[in-house]
Amino acid sequence: MTQDPEKNPYRPGVGVRPLYLAGRQAPLRRFGAMLRAAPEQQANMRVTGLRGVGKTVLLEAFADRAQELDWEPAFLELQPSHNTDNSIDVTLRSLLERSRRRLSRLARLRSVAGKALRSASLSVSWEEVSLSASFGSVREQELAREMFRTVELALAKDRIGIVLLLDEAQLVRDERDRHGEHPLSLLLAPLVALQRQELPLSLVVCGLPTLTGNLQKARSYSERLFRDEEIGSLAPEQALDAFTRPLEQAGRRTDIALAKSVVEEVEGYPYFLQLWGSELWDGADLAGIDRLTLDLLEVTRPEIYSRLDRDFYDPRVATLTPAEQDLLFATASCRYPPLSSSELNQTSAKTPGNVNVLLSRLVDAGALYRIRKGEYAYTAPKFREYLLRRAQCLTT
């Protein structure tokens, strides 16, 4: 299908699917294979990556693939407010209830359309599950019951099972205090108990790299519970496809030298490919030309970086306290990668204790993630270049 030649074919945004999804065929195949192996094998996946690599888009593509395979997807974007036992409990119950309503509505539509639904039932009853599983709390048992009911209805309505797809999952984490909040454990405990009974229930959690550590702290066996899918930048050929295919669908052209230059400049990051393409398209319109060229890139580059800073980086810095901002800007003068807390102690005027506290707060705020003890990395691609640009603006 040819794109309207007057409409910009690029889609920079949050979770906005591009016209052509490049380089994600392998994760989609692995997701499909995981569902086909369920419920005899636990069907759980952990998707991690930096901001701007297309995790949300991939998660939505997983939802589409699940439907193609006759699984019922239940998609939810988690928020900071969900990081309590009560909130995650209420939110998951609401998600499961919405899934049951949707299943019932689809069943009625299929019945009207004349499609016969096959009769299916679980091989175990809820009583067998509750008696054989060891639930740590009444809340865990009740949440497990809601999951069981939803799977039971899905089977009765001609579905193979339920897939829970949770985006921004790094926002939910357990407290260290055993008497504190443990929302991640509350999510995992009933799921694992039901999967051990071979119920067709799948979980995909998606988020920043800090998600891996959060899961490990909640369940020491999480590396065996989840299949790991780390999403990064696209390979050069994939990135070229992501940049040029939308143009082809819109009936416009680009110099191959320009396309390769953009791919190299943005290091293959999907969001940046869409942003560069969108700005170059608008620049070509203003110039009255129908071809993207290197000369156009040179003219447009200042506006591209201005928009990148305003839309992608500035909001992340604006939410930080002045002290957190000071330390974050100080990281730009350190060697990278990785960021070393010992080097920050030497370059920053703050005390080592204060540096460590602020680093932890920057991790919680999603600006950094901890690679290992004393070593950190940025959660957004090319963030260091942005900090250097900002520092230069502040001193001129």
CSV table of C-alpha atoms in Angstrom, one decimal:
chain,number,residue,atom,x,y,z
A,1,MET,CA,0.0,0.0,0.0
A,2,THR,CA,1.4,3.4,-1.0
A,3,GLN,CA,1.5,6.1,1.6
A,4,ASP,CA,-0.2,9.5,0.9
A,5,PRO,CA,2.7,11.5,-0.7
A,6,GLU,CA,1.6,14.6,1.2
A,7,LYS,CA,1.7,12.9,4.6
A,8,ASN,CA,4.9,12.5,6.6
A,9,PRO,CA,5.5,8.7,6.8
A,10,TYR,CA,7.7,8.7,9.9
A,11,ARG,CA,6.3,8.1,13.4
A,12,PRO,CA,8.5,9.5,16.2
A,13,GLY,CA,6.6,9.1,19.4
A,14,VAL,CA,6.0,7.0,22.5
A,15,GLY,CA,5.0,3.5,21.5
A,16,VAL,CA,3.9,4.5,18.0
A,17,ARG,CA,4.4,1.7,15.5
A,18,PRO,CA,6.4,2.7,12.4
A,19,LEU,CA,5.1,2.0,8.9
A,20,TYR,CA,7.8,-0.7,8.7
A,21,LEU,CA,8.9,-2.6,11.7
A,22,ALA,CA,12.5,-3.5,11.0
A,23,GLY,CA,14.8,-5.9,12.7
A,24,ARG,CA,12.4,-7.5,15.2
A,25,GLN,CA,11.5,-10.7,13.3
A,26,ALA,CA,13.8,-12.8,15.5
A,27,PRO,CA,12.2,-11.7,18.9
A,28,LEU,CA,8.7,-12.2,17.3
A,29,ARG,CA,9.7,-15.8,16.3
A,30,ARG,CA,11.0,-16.6,19.7
A,31,PHE,CA,7.9,-15.2,21.4
A,32,GLY,CA,5.7,-17.4,19.1
A,33,ALA,CA,7.9,-20.5,19.9
A,34,MET,CA,7.5,-19.8,23.6
A,35,LEU,CA,3.7,-19.7,23.4
A,36,ARG,CA,3.6,-22.9,21.3
A,37,ALA,CA,5.7,-24.7,24.0
A,38,ALA,CA,3.3,-23.6,26.8
A,39,PRO,CA,1.9,-24.7,29.2
A,40,GLU,CA,4.3,-27.6,29.6
A,41,GLN,CA,7.1,-25.0,29.5
A,42,GLN,CA,6.7,-21.8,31.5
A,43,ALA,CA,6.0,-19.0,29.0
A,44,ASN,CA,7.6,-15.9,30.5
A,45,MET,CA,9.8,-13.3,28.9
A,46,ARG,CA,11.7,-10.4,30.1
A,47,VAL,CA,12.2,-7.6,27.5
A,48,THR,CA,14.8,-4.9,28.4
A,49,GLY,CA,16.5,-2.1,26.6
A,50,LEU,CA,17.3,1.6,26.7
A,51,ARG,CA,14.7,4.4,26.0
A,52,GLY,CA,14.0,4.7,22.3
A,53,VAL,CA,14.8,1.2,21.1
A,54,GLY,CA,11.2,0.3,20.5
A,55,LYS,CA,10.3,-1.9,23.4
A,56,THR,CA,6.7,-0.8,23.6
A,57,VAL,CA,6.2,-1.2,19.9
A,58,LEU,CA,7.6,-4.7,20.1
A,59,LEU,CA,5.3,-5.5,23.1
A,60,GLU,CA,2.3,-4.4,21.0
A,61,ALA,CA,3.6,-6.6,18.1
A,62,PHE,CA,3.7,-9.5,20.7
A,63,ALA,CA,0.0,-8.8,21.5
A,64,ASP,CA,-0.8,-9.1,17.8
A,65,ARG,CA,1.2,-12.3,17.4
A,66,ALA,CA,-0.5,-13.8,20.5
A,67,GLN,CA,-3.9,-13.2,18.9
A,68,GLU,CA,-2.8,-14.8,15.7
A,69,LEU,CA,-1.8,-17.9,17.8
A,70,ASP,CA,-5.2,-17.9,19.5
A,71,TRP,CA,-4.0,-16.6,22.8
A,72,GLU,CA,-5.8,-13.7,24.6
A,73,PRO,CA,-3.4,-10.7,25.2
A,74,ALA,CA,-3.9,-8.4,28.2
A,75,PHE,CA,-1.8,-5.3,27.8
A,76,LEU,CA,-1.0,-2.8,30.6
A,77,GLU,CA,1.4,0.1,31.0
A,78,LEU,CA,2.5,0.3,34.6
A,79,GLN,CA,2.9,3.6,36.4
A,80,PRO,CA,4.9,4.7,39.4
A,81,SER,CA,1.6,4.7,41.4
A,82,HIS,CA,1.4,0.9,40.9
A,83,ASN,CA,4.5,0.3,43.1
A,84,THR,CA,2.5,-0.8,46.2
A,85,ASP,CA,0.9,-4.1,47.1
A,86,ASN,CA,-2.6,-2.7,47.1
A,87,SER,CA,-2.2,-0.8,43.9
A,88,ILE,CA,-0.7,-3.7,41.9
A,89,ASP,CA,-3.4,-6.0,43.3
A,90,VAL,CA,-6.2,-3.7,42.3
A,91,THR,CA,-4.7,-2.9,38.9
A,92,LEU,CA,-4.1,-6.6,38.0
A,93,ARG,CA,-7.6,-7.5,39.0
A,94,SER,CA,-9.0,-4.7,36.8
A,95,LEU,CA,-6.9,-5.9,33.9
A,96,LEU,CA,-8.1,-9.5,34.3
A,97,GLU,CA,-11.7,-8.3,34.6
A,98,ARG,CA,-11.4,-6.3,31.4
A,99,SER,CA,-10.0,-9.4,29.7
A,100,ARG,CA,-13.0,-11.5,30.8
A,101,ARG,CA,-15.4,-8.8,29.5
A,102,ARG,CA,-13.6,-8.8,26.2
A,103,LEU,CA,-13.6,-12.6,26.0
A,104,SER,CA,-17.4,-12.7,26.7
A,105,ARG,CA,-18.1,-9.9,24.1
A,106,LEU,CA,-16.0,-11.6,21.4
A,107,ALA,CA,-17.7,-14.9,22.1
A,108,ARG,CA,-21.1,-13.3,21.5
A,109,LEU,CA,-19.9,-11.8,18.3
A,110,ARG,CA,-18.5,-15.1,17.1
A,111,SER,CA,-21.8,-16.8,18.0
A,112,VAL,CA,-23.7,-14.2,15.9
A,113,ALA,CA,-21.3,-14.8,13.0
A,114,GLY,CA,-22.1,-18.5,13.2
A,115,LYS,CA,-18.7,-19.8,14.4
A,116,ALA,CA,-19.1,-22.7,16.8
A,117,LEU,CA,-17.0,-22.4,19.9
A,118,ARG,CA,-15.2,-25.5,21.1
A,119,SER,CA,-15.8,-26.6,24.6
A,120,ALA,CA,-12.7,-26.6,26.7
A,121,SER,CA,-11.9,-27.0,30.4
A,122,LEU,CA,-9.0,-27.0,32.7
A,123,SER,CA,-7.5,-30.3,33.7
A,124,VAL,CA,-7.4,-29.1,37.3
A,125,SER,CA,-10.0,-27.4,39.5
A,126,TRP,CA,-9.4,-24.3,41.6
A,127,GLU,CA,-9.6,-26.4,44.7
A,128,GLU,CA,-6.7,-28.6,43.5
A,129,VAL,CA,-4.6,-25.5,42.7
A,130,SER,CA,-5.2,-23.8,46.0
A,131,LEU,CA,-4.5,-27.0,48.0
A,132,SER,CA,-1.3,-27.8,46.1
A,133,ALA,CA,0.1,-24.3,45.9
A,134,SER,CA,1.7,-22.6,48.9
A,135,PHE,CA,0.4,-19.0,48.9
A,136,GLY,CA,2.2,-16.5,51.2
A,137,SER,CA,-0.9,-14.4,51.8
A,138,VAL,CA,-4.6,-14.3,51.3
A,139,ARG,CA,-4.0,-11.5,48.7
A,140,GLU,CA,-1.8,-13.8,46.6
A,141,GLN,CA,-4.4,-16.6,46.8
A,142,GLU,CA,-7.2,-14.2,45.7
A,143,LEU,CA,-5.1,-12.9,42.8
A,144,ALA,CA,-4.3,-16.4,41.8
A,145,ARG,CA,-8.1,-17.2,41.8
A,146,GLU,CA,-8.7,-14.2,39.4
A,147,MET,CA,-6.0,-15.4,37.1
A,148,PHE,CA,-7.5,-18.9,37.2
A,149,ARG,CA,-11.0,-17.6,36.4
A,150,THR,CA,-9.6,-15.6,33.4
A,151,VAL,CA,-7.7,-18.6,32.0
A,152,GLU,CA,-10.8,-20.8,32.5
A,153,LEU,CA,-13.0,-18.4,30.6
A,154,ALA,CA,-10.4,-18.0,27.8
A,155,LEU,CA,-10.4,-21.8,27.3
A,156,ALA,CA,-14.2,-21.8,27.3
A,157,LYS,CA,-14.2,-19.1,24.6
A,158,ASP,CA,-11.9,-20.8,22.1
A,159,ARG,CA,-8.6,-19.4,23.3
A,160,ILE,CA,-5.5,-21.4,24.1
A,161,GLY,CA,-4.5,-19.2,27.1
A,162,ILE,CA,-3.9,-15.7,28.5
A,163,VAL,CA,-0.8,-13.5,27.9
A,164,LEU,CA,-0.2,-10.7,30.4
A,165,LEU,CA,2.0,-8.0,28.7
A,166,LEU,CA,3.2,-5.4,31.2
A,167,ASP,CA,5.1,-2.4,30.0
A,168,GLU,CA,7.3,-0.1,32.1
A,169,ALA,CA,7.7,-3.0,34.5
A,170,GLN,CA,10.9,-1.5,36.0
A,171,LEU,CA,8.7,0.8,38.0
A,172,VAL,CA,7.4,-2.0,40.2
A,173,ARG,CA,10.0,-3.4,42.7
A,174,ASP,CA,10.1,-4.9,46.1
A,175,GLU,CA,11.4,-3.1,49.2
A,176,ARG,CA,14.2,-4.7,51.1
A,177,ASP,CA,12.4,-4.6,54.4
A,178,ARG,CA,10.4,-7.9,54.8
A,179,HIS,CA,7.6,-5.8,56.3
A,180,GLY,CA,7.6,-3.3,53.4
A,181,GLU,CA,5.8,-3.3,50.1
A,182,HIS,CA,6.4,-6.3,47.7
A,183,PRO,CA,4.3,-5.7,44.6
A,184,LEU,CA,6.6,-7.6,42.3
A,185,SER,CA,6.5,-10.7,44.5
A,186,LEU,CA,2.7,-10.3,44.6
A,187,LEU,CA,2.6,-10.5,40.8
A,188,LEU,CA,5.0,-13.4,40.5
A,189,ALA,CA,3.9,-15.7,43.3
A,190,PRO,CA,0.4,-16.6,42.0
A,191,LEU,CA,1.6,-16.7,38.4
A,192,VAL,CA,4.3,-19.3,39.2
A,193,ALA,CA,1.9,-21.4,41.3
A,194,LEU,CA,-0.6,-21.6,38.4
A,195,GLN,CA,2.1,-22.3,35.8
A,196,ARG,CA,3.3,-25.2,38.0
A,197,GLN,CA,-0.2,-26.7,37.4
A,198,GLU,CA,0.4,-26.3,33.7
A,199,LEU,CA,-2.2,-23.6,33.2
A,200,PRO,CA,-1.8,-21.7,29.9
A,201,LEU,CA,-0.8,-18.4,31.5
A,202,SER,CA,2.0,-16.3,30.1
A,203,LEU,CA,3.8,-13.2,31.4
A,204,VAL,CA,5.9,-10.7,29.4
A,205,VAL,CA,7.5,-7.9,31.4
A,206,CYS,CA,9.1,-5.1,29.5
A,207,GLY,CA,11.2,-2.2,30.8
A,208,LEU,CA,14.6,-0.5,31.3
A,209,PRO,CA,17.6,-2.6,32.2
A,210,THR,CA,17.0,-2.1,36.0
A,211,LEU,CA,14.1,-4.6,35.5
A,212,THR,CA,16.5,-7.5,35.5
A,213,GLY,CA,17.9,-6.7,39.0
A,214,ASN,CA,14.4,-6.0,40.4
A,215,LEU,CA,13.2,-9.5,39.3
A,216,GLN,CA,16.3,-11.1,40.7
A,217,LYS,CA,15.7,-9.5,44.1
A,218,ALA,CA,12.0,-10.5,44.1
A,219,ARG,CA,12.7,-14.1,43.0
A,220,SER,CA,16.2,-15.5,43.1
A,221,TYR,CA,15.3,-18.0,40.4
A,222,SER,CA,14.1,-15.3,38.0
A,223,GLU,CA,16.9,-16.1,35.5
A,224,ARG,CA,15.2,-19.5,35.1
A,225,LEU,CA,11.6,-18.2,35.2
A,226,PHE,CA,12.1,-15.7,32.3
A,227,ARG,CA,13.5,-15.9,28.8
A,228,ASP,CA,15.7,-12.9,28.2
A,229,GLU,CA,15.1,-10.6,25.2
A,230,GLU,CA,17.5,-7.7,25.2
A,231,ILE,CA,16.4,-5.1,22.6
A,232,GLY,CA,19.1,-2.7,21.3
A,233,SER,CA,19.8,-0.6,18.2
A,234,LEU,CA,19.3,-2.0,14.8
A,235,ALA,CA,22.0,-3.5,12.6
A,236,PRO,CA,23.1,-1.2,9.7
A,237,GLU,CA,21.1,-3.0,7.1
A,238,GLN,CA,18.0,-3.2,9.3
A,239,ALA,CA,18.3,0.5,10.2
A,240,LEU,CA,18.6,1.4,6.5
A,241,ASP,CA,15.3,-0.5,5.9
A,242,ALA,CA,13.7,1.3,8.8
A,243,PHE,CA,14.7,4.6,7.3
A,244,THR,CA,14.1,4.0,3.6
A,245,ARG,CA,11.0,1.8,3.5
A,246,PRO,CA,8.6,4.5,4.8
A,247,LEU,CA,9.9,6.8,2.0
A,248,GLU,CA,9.3,4.1,-0.6
A,249,GLN,CA,5.7,3.7,0.6
A,250,ALA,CA,5.2,7.5,0.3
A,251,GLY,CA,6.6,7.5,-3.2
A,252,ARG,CA,9.6,9.7,-2.4
A,253,ARG,CA,13.3,9.0,-2.7
A,254,THR,CA,16.5,9.5,-0.8
A,255,ASP,CA,20.2,9.5,-1.7
A,256,ILE,CA,21.8,6.4,-0.4
A,257,ALA,CA,24.6,8.5,1.0
A,258,LEU,CA,22.1,10.4,3.1
A,259,ALA,CA,20.5,7.3,4.4
A,260,LYS,CA,23.8,5.8,5.4
A,261,SER,CA,24.8,9.0,7.0
A,262,VAL,CA,21.7,9.1,9.1
A,263,VAL,CA,22.0,5.5,10.2
A,264,GLU,CA,25.6,6.1,11.3
A,265,GLU,CA,24.7,9.4,13.1
A,266,VAL,CA,21.9,7.9,15.1
A,267,GLU,CA,23.7,4.6,15.7
A,268,GLY,CA,20.7,2.6,14.5
A,269,TYR,CA,18.3,3.6,17.3
A,270,PRO,CA,14.7,3.2,16.1
A,271,TYR,CA,13.3,6.3,17.7
A,272,PHE,CA,16.1,8.5,16.3
A,273,LEU,CA,15.6,7.1,12.8
A,274,GLN,CA,12.0,8.1,12.9
A,275,LEU,CA,12.8,11.6,14.3
A,276,TRP,CA,15.6,12.3,11.7
A,277,GLY,CA,13.3,11.1,8.9
A,278,SER,CA,10.4,13.2,10.1
A,279,GLU,CA,12.4,16.4,10.3
A,280,LEU,CA,14.1,15.7,7.0
A,281,TRP,CA,10.7,15.1,5.4
A,282,ASP,CA,9.4,18.4,6.7
A,283,GLY,CA,12.6,20.2,5.7
A,284,ALA,CA,12.1,18.8,2.1
A,285,ASP,CA,8.6,20.1,2.1
A,286,LEU,CA,9.7,23.6,3.1
A,287,ALA,CA,12.4,23.5,0.5
A,288,GLY,CA,10.0,22.4,-2.2
A,289,ILE,CA,12.0,19.2,-3.1
A,290,ASP,CA,11.0,15.6,-3.2
A,291,ARG,CA,14.4,14.0,-2.5
A,292,LEU,CA,16.2,13.8,0.8
A,293,THR,CA,19.9,14.7,0.4
A,294,LEU,CA,23.1,15.3,2.4
A,295,ASP,CA,22.7,19.0,1.8
A,296,LEU,CA,19.3,18.9,3.3
A,297,LEU,CA,20.6,17.1,6.4
A,298,GLU,CA,23.3,19.8,7.0
A,299,VAL,CA,20.6,22.5,6.9
A,300,THR,CA,18.1,20.5,9.0
A,301,ARG,CA,20.5,19.1,11.6
A,302,PRO,CA,20.3,22.0,14.2
A,303,GLU,CA,16.5,21.7,14.3
A,304,ILE,CA,16.7,17.9,14.6
A,305,TYR,CA,19.0,18.2,17.7
A,306,SER,CA,16.8,20.9,19.1
A,307,ARG,CA,13.7,18.8,18.8
A,308,LEU,CA,15.6,15.7,20.2
A,309,ASP,CA,16.6,17.7,23.3
A,310,ARG,CA,13.2,19.2,23.8
A,311,ASP,CA,11.2,16.0,23.3
A,312,PHE,CA,13.5,13.2,24.4
A,313,TYR,CA,16.1,14.4,26.9
A,314,ASP,CA,14.8,17.6,28.6
A,315,PRO,CA,11.8,16.0,30.2
A,316,ARG,CA,14.0,13.4,31.9
A,317,VAL,CA,16.3,16.1,33.4
A,318,ALA,CA,13.4,18.4,34.4
A,319,THR,CA,12.0,15.9,36.9
A,320,LEU,CA,15.3,15.7,38.8
A,321,THR,CA,16.2,17.7,41.9
A,322,PRO,CA,19.0,20.4,41.5
A,323,ALA,CA,21.4,18.1,43.3
A,324,GLU,CA,20.6,15.2,41.1
A,325,GLN,CA,20.9,17.4,38.0
A,326,ASP,CA,24.4,18.6,39.2
A,327,LEU,CA,25.7,15.0,39.6
A,328,LEU,CA,24.2,14.0,36.2
A,329,PHE,CA,25.9,16.8,34.4
A,330,ALA,CA,29.1,15.9,36.2
A,331,THR,CA,28.9,12.4,34.7
A,332,ALA,CA,29.4,13.9,31.2
A,333,SER,CA,33.1,14.7,32.1
A,334,CYS,CA,33.8,11.1,33.2
A,335,ARG,CA,35.1,8.4,30.9
A,336,TYR,CA,32.3,6.3,29.4
A,337,PRO,CA,31.2,3.6,29.3
A,338,PRO,CA,30.7,2.8,32.1
A,339,LEU,CA,30.3,5.5,34.6
A,340,SER,CA,32.4,4.9,37.7
A,341,SER,CA,31.4,6.1,41.1
A,342,SER,CA,35.0,6.2,42.1
A,343,GLU,CA,35.8,8.7,39.3
A,344,LEU,CA,32.7,10.7,40.1
A,345,ASN,CA,34.0,11.0,43.7
A,346,GLN,CA,37.1,12.6,42.2
A,347,THR,CA,35.4,14.9,39.8
A,348,SER,CA,32.5,16.0,41.9
A,349,ALA,CA,32.6,18.4,44.9
A,350,LYS,CA,30.1,16.3,46.7
A,351,THR,CA,31.1,13.8,49.4
A,352,PRO,CA,31.4,10.1,48.5
A,353,GLY,CA,28.4,9.4,50.6
A,354,ASN,CA,26.3,12.0,48.9
A,355,VAL,CA,27.5,10.8,45.5
A,356,ASN,CA,26.3,7.2,46.3
A,357,VAL,CA,22.9,8.5,47.5
A,358,LEU,CA,22.4,10.6,44.4
A,359,LEU,CA,23.4,7.8,42.1
A,360,SER,CA,20.8,5.5,43.7
A,361,ARG,CA,18.2,8.3,43.3
A,362,LEU,CA,19.2,8.7,39.6
A,363,VAL,CA,18.7,5.0,39.1
A,364,ASP,CA,15.3,5.2,40.8
A,365,ALA,CA,14.4,8.2,38.5
A,366,GLY,CA,15.3,6.1,35.4
A,367,ALA,CA,18.3,8.3,34.3
A,368,LEU,CA,20.9,5.7,35.0
A,369,TYR,CA,21.0,1.9,35.6
A,370,ARG,CA,23.6,0.0,37.6
A,371,ILE,CA,25.7,-2.4,35.6
A,372,ARG,CA,27.5,-3.8,38.7
A,373,LYS,CA,28.7,-2.5,42.0
A,374,GLY,CA,30.2,1.0,41.4
A,375,GLU,CA,29.5,1.1,37.7
A,376,TYR,CA,26.6,2.8,35.9
A,377,ALA,CA,25.3,3.5,32.4
A,378,TYR,CA,22.7,5.9,30.9
A,379,THR,CA,19.2,4.6,30.2
A,380,ALA,CA,18.8,6.7,27.1
A,381,PRO,CA,21.0,6.4,24.1
A,382,LYS,CA,23.5,9.2,23.4
A,383,PHE,CA,22.5,10.9,26.7
A,384,ARG,CA,26.1,11.9,27.4
A,385,GLU,CA,26.2,13.9,24.2
A,386,TYR,CA,23.1,15.7,25.3
A,387,LEU,CA,24.6,16.5,28.7
A,388,LEU,CA,27.7,17.9,27.0
A,389,ARG,CA,25.5,20.1,24.7
A,390,ARG,CA,23.6,21.4,27.7
A,391,ALA,CA,26.8,22.1,29.6
A,392,GLN,CA,28.2,24.0,26.6
A,393,CYS,CA,25.0,26.1,26.4
A,394,LEU,CA,25.2,26.9,30.1
A,395,THR,CA,28.7,28.2,29.8
A,396,THR,CA,28.3,30.3,26.6
